[in-house]
mmCIF file with all atom_site columns, C-alpha atoms in Angstrom:
data_model
loop_
_atom_site.group_PDB
_atom_site.id
_atom_site.type_symbol
_atom_site.label_atom_id
_atom_site.label_alt_id
_atom_site.label_comp_id
_atom_site.label_asym_id
_atom_site.label_entity_id
_atom_site.label_seq_id
_atom_site.pdbx_PDB_ins_code
_atom_site.Cartn_x
_atom_site.Cartn_y
_atom_site.Cartn_z
_atom_site.occupancy
_atom_site.B_iso_or_equiv
_atom_site.pdbx_formal_charge
_atom_site.auth_seq_id
_atom_site.auth_comp_id
_atom_site.auth_asym_id
_atom_site.auth_atom_id
_atom_site.pdbx_PDB_model_num
ATOM 1   C CA . UNK A 1 1   ? -184.424 114.941 -148.885 1.00 88.00 ? 1   UNK A CA 1
ATOM 2   C CA . UNK A 1 2   ? -180.775 115.498 -149.831 1.00 90.00 ? 2   UNK A CA 1
ATOM 3   C CA . UNK A 1 3   ? -179.737 114.863 -146.218 1.00 92.00 ? 3   UNK A CA 1
ATOM 4   C CA . UNK A 1 4   ? -181.585 111.547 -146.237 1.00 90.00 ? 4   UNK A CA 1
ATOM 5   C CA . UNK A 1 5   ? -179.896 110.461 -149.479 1.00 91.00 ? 5   UNK A CA 1
ATOM 6   C CA . UNK A 1 6   ? -176.475 111.438 -148.076 1.00 93.00 ? 6   UNK A CA 1
ATOM 7   C CA . UNK A 1 7   ? -177.160 109.533 -144.852 1.00 92.00 ? 7   UNK A CA 1
ATOM 8   C CA . UNK A 1 8   ? -178.143 106.394 -146.799 1.00 93.00 ? 8   UNK A CA 1
ATOM 9   C CA . UNK A 1 9   ? -174.982 106.648 -148.955 1.00 95.00 ? 9   UNK A CA 1
ATOM 10  C CA . UNK A 1 10  ? -172.732 107.075 -145.876 1.00 94.00 ? 10  UNK A CA 1
ATOM 11  C CA . UNK A 1 11  ? -174.502 104.234 -144.058 1.00 94.00 ? 11  UNK A CA 1
ATOM 12  C CA . UNK A 1 12  ? -174.187 102.004 -147.152 1.00 94.00 ? 12  UNK A CA 1
ATOM 13  C CA . UNK A 1 13  ? -170.457 102.764 -147.302 1.00 95.00 ? 13  UNK A CA 1
ATOM 14  C CA . UNK A 1 14  ? -169.995 101.873 -143.642 1.00 94.00 ? 14  UNK A CA 1
ATOM 15  C CA . UNK A 1 15  ? -171.854 98.594  -144.121 1.00 94.00 ? 15  UNK A CA 1
ATOM 16  C CA . UNK A 1 16  ? -169.619 97.779  -147.121 1.00 94.00 ? 16  UNK A CA 1
ATOM 17  C CA . UNK A 1 17  ? -166.444 98.490  -145.091 1.00 93.00 ? 17  UNK A CA 1
ATOM 18  C CA . UNK A 1 18  ? -167.795 96.310  -142.254 1.00 94.00 ? 18  UNK A CA 1
ATOM 19  C CA . UNK A 1 19  ? -168.434 93.433  -144.678 1.00 92.00 ? 19  UNK A CA 1
ATOM 20  C CA . UNK A 1 20  ? -164.917 93.706  -146.116 1.00 92.00 ? 20  UNK A CA 1
ATOM 21  C CA . UNK A 1 21  ? -163.334 93.656  -142.651 1.00 92.00 ? 21  UNK A CA 1
ATOM 22  C CA . UNK A 1 22  ? -165.483 90.711  -141.594 1.00 93.00 ? 22  UNK A CA 1
ATOM 23  C CA . UNK A 1 23  ? -164.484 88.767  -144.711 1.00 90.00 ? 23  UNK A CA 1
ATOM 24  C CA . UNK A 1 24  ? -160.793 89.484  -144.014 1.00 91.00 ? 24  UNK A CA 1
ATOM 25  C CA . UNK A 1 25  ? -161.130 88.227  -140.442 1.00 92.00 ? 25  UNK A CA 1
ATOM 26  C CA . UNK A 1 26  ? -162.883 85.056  -141.585 1.00 90.00 ? 26  UNK A CA 1
ATOM 27  C CA . UNK A 1 27  ? -160.123 84.377  -144.148 1.00 88.00 ? 27  UNK A CA 1
ATOM 28  C CA . UNK A 1 28  ? -157.465 84.824  -141.470 1.00 86.00 ? 28  UNK A CA 1
ATOM 29  C CA . UNK A 1 29  ? -159.276 82.479  -139.049 1.00 84.00 ? 29  UNK A CA 1
ATOM 30  C CA . UNK A 1 30  ? -159.621 79.825  -141.761 1.00 82.00 ? 30  UNK A CA 1
ATOM 31  C CA . UNK A 1 31  ? -155.903 80.077  -142.479 1.00 79.00 ? 31  UNK A CA 1
ATOM 32  C CA . UNK A 1 32  ? -155.051 79.686  -138.790 1.00 77.00 ? 32  UNK A CA 1
ATOM 33  C CA . UNK A 1 33  ? -157.432 76.735  -138.471 1.00 71.00 ? 33  UNK A CA 1
ATOM 34  C CA . UNK A 1 34  ? -155.805 74.961  -141.437 1.00 70.00 ? 34  UNK A CA 1
ATOM 35  C CA . UNK A 1 35  ? -152.345 75.465  -139.904 1.00 64.00 ? 35  UNK A CA 1
ATOM 36  C CA . UNK A 1 36  ? -153.501 73.919  -136.612 1.00 57.00 ? 36  UNK A CA 1
ATOM 37  C CA . UNK A 1 37  ? -154.785 70.382  -137.319 1.00 49.00 ? 37  UNK A CA 1
ATOM 38  C CA . UNK A 1 38  ? -157.639 69.132  -135.157 1.00 45.00 ? 38  UNK A CA 1
ATOM 39  C CA . UNK A 1 39  ? -156.524 67.533  -131.919 1.00 42.00 ? 39  UNK A CA 1
ATOM 40  C CA . UNK A 1 40  ? -153.032 69.019  -131.998 1.00 43.00 ? 40  UNK A CA 1
ATOM 41  C CA . UNK A 1 41  ? -151.862 71.833  -129.823 1.00 43.00 ? 41  UNK A CA 1
ATOM 42  C CA . UNK A 1 42  ? -149.524 74.601  -130.764 1.00 45.00 ? 42  UNK A CA 1
ATOM 43  C CA . UNK A 1 43  ? -145.891 74.014  -129.963 1.00 52.00 ? 43  UNK A CA 1
ATOM 44  C CA . UNK A 1 44  ? -144.638 75.585  -126.771 1.00 57.00 ? 44  UNK A CA 1
ATOM 45  C CA . UNK A 1 45  ? -147.361 74.608  -124.314 1.00 70.00 ? 45  UNK A CA 1
ATOM 46  C CA . UNK A 1 46  ? -144.867 74.314  -121.466 1.00 85.00 ? 46  UNK A CA 1
ATOM 47  C CA . UNK A 1 47  ? -141.176 74.024  -120.703 1.00 87.00 ? 47  UNK A CA 1
ATOM 48  C CA . UNK A 1 48  ? -139.192 73.095  -123.823 1.00 90.00 ? 48  UNK A CA 1
ATOM 49  C CA . UNK A 1 49  ? -137.243 69.847  -124.131 1.00 89.00 ? 49  UNK A CA 1
ATOM 50  C CA . UNK A 1 50  ? -133.863 70.239  -122.443 1.00 89.00 ? 50  UNK A CA 1
ATOM 51  C CA . UNK A 1 51  ? -135.052 72.918  -119.998 1.00 91.00 ? 51  UNK A CA 1
ATOM 52  C CA . UNK A 1 52  ? -134.315 72.418  -116.330 1.00 92.00 ? 52  UNK A CA 1
ATOM 53  C CA . UNK A 1 53  ? -137.364 72.202  -114.091 1.00 91.00 ? 53  UNK A CA 1
ATOM 54  C CA . UNK A 1 54  ? -137.329 75.197  -111.709 1.00 92.00 ? 54  UNK A CA 1
ATOM 55  C CA . UNK A 1 55  ? -137.512 74.627  -107.973 1.00 90.00 ? 55  UNK A CA 1
ATOM 56  C CA . UNK A 1 56  ? -140.952 73.807  -106.594 1.00 91.00 ? 56  UNK A CA 1
ATOM 57  C CA . UNK A 1 57  ? -142.513 72.313  -103.511 1.00 89.00 ? 57  UNK A CA 1
ATOM 58  C CA . UNK A 1 58  ? -146.026 70.925  -103.112 1.00 90.00 ? 58  UNK A CA 1
ATOM 59  C CA . UNK A 1 59  ? -148.099 68.639  -100.915 1.00 89.00 ? 59  UNK A CA 1
ATOM 60  C CA . UNK A 1 60  ? -149.696 65.511  -102.348 1.00 89.00 ? 60  UNK A CA 1
ATOM 61  C CA . UNK A 1 61  ? -153.205 64.347  -101.525 1.00 89.00 ? 61  UNK A CA 1
ATOM 62  C CA . UNK A 1 62  ? -151.505 61.778  -99.243  1.00 88.00 ? 62  UNK A CA 1
ATOM 63  C CA . UNK A 1 63  ? -150.030 64.769  -97.351  1.00 87.00 ? 63  UNK A CA 1
ATOM 64  C CA . UNK A 1 64  ? -146.425 64.074  -98.379  1.00 91.00 ? 64  UNK A CA 1
ATOM 65  C CA . UNK A 1 65  ? -144.098 66.709  -99.733  1.00 92.00 ? 65  UNK A CA 1
ATOM 66  C CA . UNK A 1 66  ? -142.852 66.575  -103.328 1.00 90.00 ? 66  UNK A CA 1
ATOM 67  C CA . UNK A 1 67  ? -140.039 68.831  -104.550 1.00 90.00 ? 67  UNK A CA 1
ATOM 68  C CA . UNK A 1 68  ? -137.758 69.276  -107.538 1.00 89.00 ? 68  UNK A CA 1
ATOM 69  C CA . UNK A 1 69  ? -135.233 67.032  -105.787 1.00 89.00 ? 69  UNK A CA 1
ATOM 70  C CA . UNK A 1 70  ? -137.718 64.139  -106.053 1.00 87.00 ? 70  UNK A CA 1
ATOM 71  C CA . UNK A 1 71  ? -137.411 64.304  -109.844 1.00 85.00 ? 71  UNK A CA 1
ATOM 72  C CA . UNK A 1 72  ? -133.661 63.662  -109.849 1.00 84.00 ? 72  UNK A CA 1
ATOM 73  C CA . UNK A 1 73  ? -132.146 60.213  -110.221 1.00 85.00 ? 73  UNK A CA 1
ATOM 74  C CA . UNK A 1 74  ? -134.742 58.634  -112.491 1.00 89.00 ? 74  UNK A CA 1
ATOM 75  C CA . UNK A 1 75  ? -137.412 59.343  -115.068 1.00 92.00 ? 75  UNK A CA 1
ATOM 76  C CA . UNK A 1 76  ? -140.670 60.910  -113.920 1.00 93.00 ? 76  UNK A CA 1
ATOM 77  C CA . UNK A 1 77  ? -143.820 61.202  -116.004 1.00 93.00 ? 77  UNK A CA 1
ATOM 78  C CA . UNK A 1 78  ? -145.711 64.340  -114.971 1.00 94.00 ? 78  UNK A CA 1
ATOM 79  C CA . UNK A 1 79  ? -149.292 64.974  -116.091 1.00 94.00 ? 79  UNK A CA 1
ATOM 80  C CA . UNK A 1 80  ? -151.222 68.217  -115.706 1.00 93.00 ? 80  UNK A CA 1
ATOM 81  C CA . UNK A 1 81  ? -155.015 68.103  -115.629 1.00 93.00 ? 81  UNK A CA 1
ATOM 82  C CA . UNK A 1 82  ? -157.561 70.856  -115.045 1.00 92.00 ? 82  UNK A CA 1
ATOM 83  C CA . UNK A 1 83  ? -161.029 70.443  -113.624 1.00 90.00 ? 83  UNK A CA 1
ATOM 84  C CA . UNK A 1 84  ? -162.274 72.959  -116.208 1.00 89.00 ? 84  UNK A CA 1
ATOM 85  C CA . UNK A 1 85  ? -160.801 71.012  -119.166 1.00 87.00 ? 85  UNK A CA 1
ATOM 86  C CA . UNK A 1 86  ? -163.273 68.820  -121.041 1.00 88.00 ? 86  UNK A CA 1
ATOM 87  C CA . UNK A 1 87  ? -160.455 66.637  -122.449 1.00 88.00 ? 87  UNK A CA 1
ATOM 88  C CA . UNK A 1 88  ? -158.767 65.986  -119.095 1.00 91.00 ? 88  UNK A CA 1
ATOM 89  C CA . UNK A 1 89  ? -161.179 63.570  -117.432 1.00 90.00 ? 89  UNK A CA 1
ATOM 90  C CA . UNK A 1 90  ? -161.258 61.175  -120.424 1.00 92.00 ? 90  UNK A CA 1
ATOM 91  C CA . UNK A 1 91  ? -157.428 61.144  -120.543 1.00 91.00 ? 91  UNK A CA 1
ATOM 92  C CA . UNK A 1 92  ? -156.927 60.580  -116.795 1.00 91.00 ? 92  UNK A CA 1
ATOM 93  C CA . UNK A 1 93  ? -157.587 56.791  -116.802 1.00 90.00 ? 93  UNK A CA 1
ATOM 94  C CA . UNK A 1 94  ? -155.151 56.386  -119.706 1.00 90.00 ? 94  UNK A CA 1
ATOM 95  C CA . UNK A 1 95  ? -152.541 58.321  -117.747 1.00 91.00 ? 95  UNK A CA 1
ATOM 96  C CA . UNK A 1 96  ? -153.122 56.055  -114.727 1.00 90.00 ? 96  UNK A CA 1
ATOM 97  C CA . UNK A 1 97  ? -152.733 52.959  -116.947 1.00 89.00 ? 97  UNK A CA 1
ATOM 98  C CA . UNK A 1 98  ? -149.558 54.377  -118.468 1.00 88.00 ? 98  UNK A CA 1
ATOM 99  C CA . UNK A 1 99  ? -148.302 55.065  -114.945 1.00 88.00 ? 99  UNK A CA 1
ATOM 100 C CA . UNK A 1 100 ? -148.923 51.432  -113.984 1.00 88.00 ? 100 UNK A CA 1
ATOM 101 C CA . UNK A 1 101 ? -147.003 50.189  -117.014 1.00 87.00 ? 101 UNK A CA 1
ATOM 102 C CA . UNK A 1 102 ? -144.203 52.725  -116.515 1.00 86.00 ? 102 UNK A CA 1
ATOM 103 C CA . UNK A 1 103 ? -143.787 51.807  -112.844 1.00 86.00 ? 103 UNK A CA 1
ATOM 104 C CA . UNK A 1 104 ? -142.620 48.361  -113.971 1.00 85.00 ? 104 UNK A CA 1
ATOM 105 C CA . UNK A 1 105 ? -139.770 50.126  -115.822 1.00 85.00 ? 105 UNK A CA 1
ATOM 106 C CA . UNK A 1 106 ? -138.880 52.274  -112.805 1.00 88.00 ? 106 UNK A CA 1
ATOM 107 C CA . UNK A 1 107 ? -140.575 55.449  -114.073 1.00 90.00 ? 107 UNK A CA 1
ATOM 108 C CA . UNK A 1 108 ? -142.227 57.490  -111.347 1.00 91.00 ? 108 UNK A CA 1
ATOM 109 C CA . UNK A 1 109 ? -145.441 59.391  -112.041 1.00 91.00 ? 109 UNK A CA 1
ATOM 110 C CA . UNK A 1 110 ? -146.869 62.608  -110.745 1.00 93.00 ? 110 UNK A CA 1
ATOM 111 C CA . UNK A 1 111 ? -150.281 64.015  -111.618 1.00 93.00 ? 111 UNK A CA 1
ATOM 112 C CA . UNK A 1 112 ? -151.157 67.634  -110.946 1.00 94.00 ? 112 UNK A CA 1
ATOM 113 C CA . UNK A 1 113 ? -154.846 68.489  -110.783 1.00 94.00 ? 113 UNK A CA 1
ATOM 114 C CA . UNK A 1 114 ? -155.462 72.206  -111.188 1.00 92.00 ? 114 UNK A CA 1
ATOM 115 C CA . UNK A 1 115 ? -158.801 73.176  -109.702 1.00 90.00 ? 115 UNK A CA 1
ATOM 116 C CA . UNK A 1 116 ? -160.997 75.729  -111.380 1.00 83.00 ? 116 UNK A CA 1
ATOM 117 C CA . UNK A 1 117 ? -164.742 76.109  -111.143 1.00 83.00 ? 117 UNK A CA 1
ATOM 118 C CA . UNK A 1 118 ? -165.388 72.351  -111.095 1.00 82.00 ? 118 UNK A CA 1
ATOM 119 C CA . UNK A 1 119 ? -164.621 70.011  -108.203 1.00 85.00 ? 119 UNK A CA 1
ATOM 120 C CA . UNK A 1 120 ? -161.611 67.660  -108.617 1.00 84.00 ? 120 UNK A CA 1
ATOM 121 C CA . UNK A 1 121 ? -163.414 64.509  -107.378 1.00 86.00 ? 121 UNK A CA 1
ATOM 122 C CA . UNK A 1 122 ? -163.821 62.970  -110.851 1.00 87.00 ? 122 UNK A CA 1
ATOM 123 C CA . UNK A 1 123 ? -160.177 63.450  -111.768 1.00 87.00 ? 123 UNK A CA 1
ATOM 124 C CA . UNK A 1 124 ? -158.988 62.210  -108.386 1.00 88.00 ? 124 UNK A CA 1
ATOM 125 C CA . UNK A 1 125 ? -161.072 59.052  -108.771 1.00 88.00 ? 125 UNK A CA 1
ATOM 126 C CA . UNK A 1 126 ? -159.580 58.415  -112.231 1.00 88.00 ? 126 UNK A CA 1
ATOM 127 C CA . UNK A 1 127 ? -155.983 58.986  -111.076 1.00 87.00 ? 127 UNK A CA 1
ATOM 128 C CA . UNK A 1 128 ? -155.565 55.950  -108.861 1.00 80.00 ? 128 UNK A CA 1
ATOM 129 C CA . UNK A 1 129 ? -152.885 53.343  -108.425 1.00 76.00 ? 129 UNK A CA 1
ATOM 130 C CA . UNK A 1 130 ? -149.211 54.174  -108.879 1.00 75.00 ? 130 UNK A CA 1
ATOM 131 C CA . UNK A 1 131 ? -149.857 57.895  -109.410 1.00 87.00 ? 131 UNK A CA 1
ATOM 132 C CA . UNK A 1 132 ? -148.770 60.515  -106.894 1.00 88.00 ? 132 UNK A CA 1
ATOM 133 C CA . UNK A 1 133 ? -151.350 63.312  -107.058 1.00 91.00 ? 133 UNK A CA 1
ATOM 134 C CA . UNK A 1 134 ? -151.034 66.992  -106.176 1.00 92.00 ? 134 UNK A CA 1
ATOM 135 C CA . UNK A 1 135 ? -154.076 69.269  -106.171 1.00 92.00 ? 135 UNK A CA 1
ATOM 136 C CA . UNK A 1 136 ? -153.443 72.981  -106.588 1.00 90.00 ? 136 UNK A CA 1
ATOM 137 C CA . UNK A 1 137 ? -155.350 76.103  -107.545 1.00 87.00 ? 137 UNK A CA 1
ATOM 138 C CA . UNK A 1 138 ? -154.855 77.903  -110.836 1.00 82.00 ? 138 UNK A CA 1
ATOM 139 C CA . UNK A 1 139 ? -151.468 79.590  -110.858 1.00 78.00 ? 139 UNK A CA 1
ATOM 140 C CA . UNK A 1 140 ? -150.085 76.987  -108.467 1.00 79.00 ? 140 UNK A CA 1
ATOM 141 C CA . UNK A 1 141 ? -146.402 76.237  -107.996 1.00 84.00 ? 141 UNK A CA 1
ATOM 142 C CA . UNK A 1 142 ? -146.136 73.128  -110.174 1.00 89.00 ? 142 UNK A CA 1
ATOM 143 C CA . UNK A 1 143 ? -148.087 74.517  -113.137 1.00 88.00 ? 143 UNK A CA 1
ATOM 144 C CA . UNK A 1 144 ? -145.952 77.659  -112.975 1.00 89.00 ? 144 UNK A CA 1
ATOM 145 C CA . UNK A 1 145 ? -142.718 75.667  -112.657 1.00 90.00 ? 145 UNK A CA 1
ATOM 146 C CA . UNK A 1 146 ? -143.538 73.685  -115.809 1.00 92.00 ? 146 UNK A CA 1
ATOM 147 C CA . UNK A 1 147 ? -144.954 76.801  -117.564 1.00 90.00 ? 147 UNK A CA 1
ATOM 148 C CA . UNK A 1 148 ? -148.122 74.896  -118.438 1.00 90.00 ? 148 UNK A CA 1
ATOM 149 C CA . UNK A 1 149 ? -150.233 76.793  -120.945 1.00 84.00 ? 149 UNK A CA 1
ATOM 150 C CA . UNK A 1 150 ? -152.796 74.113  -121.847 1.00 87.00 ? 150 UNK A CA 1
ATOM 151 C CA . UNK A 1 151 ? -154.443 71.033  -120.434 1.00 90.00 ? 151 UNK A CA 1
ATOM 152 C CA . UNK A 1 152 ? -153.911 68.169  -120.433 1.00 92.00 ? 152 UNK A CA 1
ATOM 153 C CA . UNK A 1 153 ? -150.129 68.421  -120.742 1.00 92.00 ? 153 UNK A CA 1
ATOM 154 C CA . UNK A 1 154 ? -147.584 65.705  -120.097 1.00 93.00 ? 154 UNK A CA 1
ATOM 155 C CA . UNK A 1 155 ? -143.834 65.898  -119.467 1.00 94.00 ? 155 UNK A CA 1
ATOM 156 C CA . UNK A 1 156 ? -141.172 63.253  -119.136 1.00 93.00 ? 156 UNK A CA 1
ATOM 157 C CA . UNK A 1 157 ? -138.522 64.534  -116.755 1.00 93.00 ? 157 UNK A CA 1
ATOM 158 C CA . UNK A 1 158 ? -135.093 62.945  -117.055 1.00 91.00 ? 158 UNK A CA 1
ATOM 159 C CA . UNK A 1 159 ? -132.766 61.879  -114.226 1.00 91.00 ? 159 UNK A CA 1
ATOM 160 C CA . UNK A 1 160 ? -131.058 65.280  -114.333 1.00 90.00 ? 160 UNK A CA 1
ATOM 161 C CA . UNK A 1 161 ? -134.405 67.083  -113.686 1.00 89.00 ? 161 UNK A CA 1
ATOM 162 C CA . UNK A 1 162 ? -134.631 68.398  -117.247 1.00 91.00 ? 162 UNK A CA 1
ATOM 163 C CA . UNK A 1 163 ? -137.493 67.934  -119.683 1.00 91.00 ? 163 UNK A CA 1
ATOM 164 C CA . UNK A 1 164 ? -136.779 64.870  -121.850 1.00 90.00 ? 164 UNK A CA 1
ATOM 165 C CA . UNK A 1 165 ? -140.082 64.983  -123.787 1.00 90.00 ? 165 UNK A CA 1
ATOM 166 C CA . UNK A 1 166 ? -143.452 66.700  -123.689 1.00 90.00 ? 166 UNK A CA 1
ATOM 167 C CA . UNK A 1 167 ? -146.819 66.408  -125.370 1.00 88.00 ? 167 UNK A CA 1
ATOM 168 C CA . UNK A 1 168 ? -150.562 66.123  -125.010 1.00 86.00 ? 168 UNK A CA 1
ATOM 169 C CA . UNK A 1 169 ? -150.479 62.313  -124.864 1.00 87.00 ? 169 UNK A CA 1
ATOM 170 C CA . UNK A 1 170 ? -148.539 60.437  -122.149 1.00 87.00 ? 170 UNK A CA 1
ATOM 171 C CA . UNK A 1 171 ? -147.808 57.142  -123.955 1.00 86.00 ? 171 UNK A CA 1
ATOM 172 C CA . UNK A 1 172 ? -145.475 58.462  -126.705 1.00 85.00 ? 172 UNK A CA 1
ATOM 173 C CA . UNK A 1 173 ? -143.309 60.267  -124.151 1.00 83.00 ? 173 UNK A CA 1
ATOM 174 C CA . UNK A 1 174 ? -142.031 57.033  -122.670 1.00 80.00 ? 174 UNK A CA 1
ATOM 175 C CA . UNK A 1 175 ? -140.610 55.928  -126.023 1.00 77.00 ? 175 UNK A CA 1
ATOM 176 C CA . UNK A 1 176 ? -139.219 59.382  -126.904 1.00 60.00 ? 176 UNK A CA 1
ATOM 177 C CA . UNK A 1 177 ? -135.438 59.565  -127.255 1.00 55.00 ? 177 UNK A CA 1
ATOM 178 C CA . UNK A 1 178 ? -133.686 61.562  -124.571 1.00 50.00 ? 178 UNK A CA 1
ATOM 179 C CA . UNK A 1 179 ? -132.051 64.810  -125.727 1.00 47.00 ? 179 UNK A CA 1
ATOM 180 C CA . UNK A 1 180 ? -128.300 64.594  -126.035 1.00 41.00 ? 180 UNK A CA 1
#
C-alpha cells in the first residue's frame, strides 16, 4: 500500500511539472504571436536592401536564358512563388497586373515559380502578360541567389543589380525610395 501511495505522489508531481512547462510554452508562443502581427512576415526573408544579387543563370518557360547580367541597367521586379504556398496563387494575378503597369515605366519583371508537391499550372496561368517566368525545383539557383526564406517574396532590383526594396507585396516596392 505504501508503494502505491508513493507512486501516486510521484506521478502527481510529474503531472504538475508537465502542466507548468506547458503553461510556460503557451505564454512564450502568445508573446511571439503578439510580436508578429497577422499577415506580416519576419524581417530578413531574403537578401537585405543594398545587397548585390549573386550570379545566377536559369531558363525561362519560353526557353530563353536569364542571368544576373539581365538585371543590370534598369529596375527589375522579381517575384518568388511556390506551388506549395496557399498565399501565392491569389497574389499571382496582382503581380501580373503590377508587372503590366510597371512595364509602362520601363521596369522589367521576373517571376520564379518554385515547384513542390503541387503542379505549377495554376501559377503559370496567373502569371501571364509582361512577366518572364522561370520554373525551378526547391533549392533552385534563383531562390538560393536571393536567399528566399518565405513565399511569396518580392524584390525590386536596381540598375546596379543590388536589392533596392523587398517585401511580401509587389506594389509598394515600386514606390520605395532607392538606397543611397
